[in-house]
Amino acid sequence: MNQADIENMIQGYVAAEKAVLEGKSITFNGQSMTMESLSEIRKGRAYWERRLSDLIASRRGRPMYKVARFP
């Protein structure tokens, strides 16, 4: 997936989160979501935000892991 696709997924999750917080029941990716699904929506958004962060980091040439140095 490219950056635009990932950003579209994030926007979809943000819209779903807003709708659920307003008390609406929505259908997202073929699943009906209500207030009980809020944690799943937030997990999905966090997943896509991490993918975007990893993609941007890889473009900058940074490794996608952290290195600890001990004296």
PDB file of C-alpha atoms in Angstrom, residues 1-68:
ATOM      1  CA  MET A   1       0.000   0.000   0.000  1.00  0.00           C
ATOM      2  CA  ASN A   2       1.154   3.496  -0.671  1.00  0.00           C
ATOM      3  CA  GLN A   3       0.932   6.500   1.630  1.00  0.00           C
ATOM      4  CA  ALA A   4      -2.334   7.768   0.133  1.00  0.00           C
ATOM      5  CA  ASP A   5      -4.029   4.381   0.673  1.00  0.00           C
ATOM      6  CA  ILE A   6      -2.875   4.254   4.284  1.00  0.00           C
ATOM      7  CA  GLU A   7      -4.010   7.840   4.924  1.00  0.00           C
ATOM      8  CA  ASN A   8      -7.436   6.980   3.441  1.00  0.00           C
ATOM      9  CA  MET A   9      -7.733   4.036   5.837  1.00  0.00           C
ATOM     10  CA  ILE A  10      -6.842   6.295   8.778  1.00  0.00           C
ATOM     11  CA  GLN A  11      -9.468   8.832   7.690  1.00  0.00           C
ATOM     12  CA  GLY A  12     -12.051   6.049   7.466  1.00  0.00           C
ATOM     13  CA  TYR A  13     -11.272   4.922  11.002  1.00  0.00           C
ATOM     14  CA  VAL A  14     -11.418   8.518  12.285  1.00  0.00           C
ATOM     15  CA  ALA A  15     -14.826   8.992  10.625  1.00  0.00           C
ATOM     16  CA  ALA A  16     -16.045   5.689  12.098  1.00  0.00           C
ATOM     17  CA  GLU A  17     -14.805   6.687  15.549  1.00  0.00           C
ATOM     18  CA  LYS A  18     -16.595  10.049  15.345  1.00  0.00           C
ATOM     19  CA  ALA A  19     -19.832   8.431  14.190  1.00  0.00           C
ATOM     20  CA  VAL A  20     -19.779   5.854  16.981  1.00  0.00           C
ATOM     21  CA  LEU A  21     -19.016   8.541  19.566  1.00  0.00           C
ATOM     22  CA  GLU A  22     -22.079  10.436  18.317  1.00  0.00           C
ATOM     23  CA  GLY A  23     -24.161   7.340  19.049  1.00  0.00           C
ATOM     24  CA  LYS A  24     -24.627   6.200  15.481  1.00  0.00           C
ATOM     25  CA  SER A  25     -24.374   2.637  14.275  1.00  0.00           C
ATOM     26  CA  ILE A  26     -22.200   2.438  11.157  1.00  0.00           C
ATOM     27  CA  THR A  27     -20.980  -0.161   8.688  1.00  0.00           C
ATOM     28  CA  PHE A  28     -17.224  -0.097   8.087  1.00  0.00           C
ATOM     29  CA  ASN A  29     -15.386  -2.705   5.991  1.00  0.00           C
ATOM     30  CA  GLY A  30     -18.560  -4.788   5.926  1.00  0.00           C
ATOM     31  CA  GLN A  31     -19.003  -4.873   9.712  1.00  0.00           C
ATOM     32  CA  SER A  32     -21.699  -3.123  11.721  1.00  0.00           C
ATOM     33  CA  MET A  33     -20.142  -1.067  14.502  1.00  0.00           C
ATOM     34  CA  THR A  34     -21.766   0.423  17.596  1.00  0.00           C
ATOM     35  CA  MET A  35     -20.465   1.987  20.806  1.00  0.00           C
ATOM     36  CA  GLU A  36     -19.252  -1.439  21.976  1.00  0.00           C
ATOM     37  CA  SER A  37     -16.944  -1.568  18.934  1.00  0.00           C
ATOM     38  CA  LEU A  38     -15.116   1.645  19.816  1.00  0.00           C
ATOM     39  CA  SER A  39     -12.052  -0.164  21.162  1.00  0.00           C
ATOM     40  CA  GLU A  40     -11.793  -2.208  17.944  1.00  0.00           C
ATOM     41  CA  ILE A  41     -12.040   0.956  15.852  1.00  0.00           C
ATOM     42  CA  ARG A  42      -9.291   2.578  17.906  1.00  0.00           C
ATOM     43  CA  LYS A  43      -7.074  -0.514  17.576  1.00  0.00           C
ATOM     44  CA  GLY A  44      -7.551  -0.435  13.815  1.00  0.00           C
ATOM     45  CA  ARG A  45      -6.704   3.254  13.628  1.00  0.00           C
ATOM     46  CA  ALA A  46      -3.571   2.717  15.750  1.00  0.00           C
ATOM     47  CA  TYR A  47      -2.510  -0.118  13.432  1.00  0.00           C
ATOM     48  CA  TRP A  48      -2.787   2.080  10.329  1.00  0.00           C
ATOM     49  CA  GLU A  49      -1.063   5.012  12.039  1.00  0.00           C
ATOM     50  CA  ARG A  50       1.872   2.687  12.865  1.00  0.00           C
ATOM     51  CA  ARG A  51       1.992   1.510   9.245  1.00  0.00           C
ATOM     52  CA  LEU A  52       2.111   5.116   8.063  1.00  0.00           C
ATOM     53  CA  SER A  53       4.852   5.926  10.557  1.00  0.00           C
ATOM     54  CA  ASP A  54       6.869   2.888   9.434  1.00  0.00           C
ATOM     55  CA  LEU A  55       6.438   3.823   5.779  1.00  0.00           C
ATOM     56  CA  ILE A  56       7.614   7.391   6.361  1.00  0.00           C
ATOM     57  CA  ALA A  57      10.564   6.189   8.456  1.00  0.00           C
ATOM     58  CA  SER A  58      11.616   3.713   5.770  1.00  0.00           C
ATOM     59  CA  ARG A  59      11.585   6.484   3.168  1.00  0.00           C
ATOM     60  CA  ARG A  60      13.941   8.515   5.318  1.00  0.00           C
ATOM     61  CA  GLY A  61      16.329   5.597   5.498  1.00  0.00           C
ATOM     62  CA  ARG A  62      15.807   5.033   9.196  1.00  0.00           C
ATOM     63  CA  PRO A  63      15.576   1.506  10.499  1.00  0.00           C
ATOM     64  CA  MET A  64      12.143   0.530  11.804  1.00  0.00           C
ATOM     65  CA  TYR A  65      13.654  -0.568  15.099  1.00  0.00           C
ATOM     66  CA  LYS A  66      15.443   1.188  17.928  1.00  0.00           C
ATOM     67  CA  VAL A  67      18.943   0.350  19.110  1.00  0.00           C
ATOM     68  CA  ALA A  68      19.896   0.632  22.759  1.00  0.00           C
TER      69      ALA A  68
END
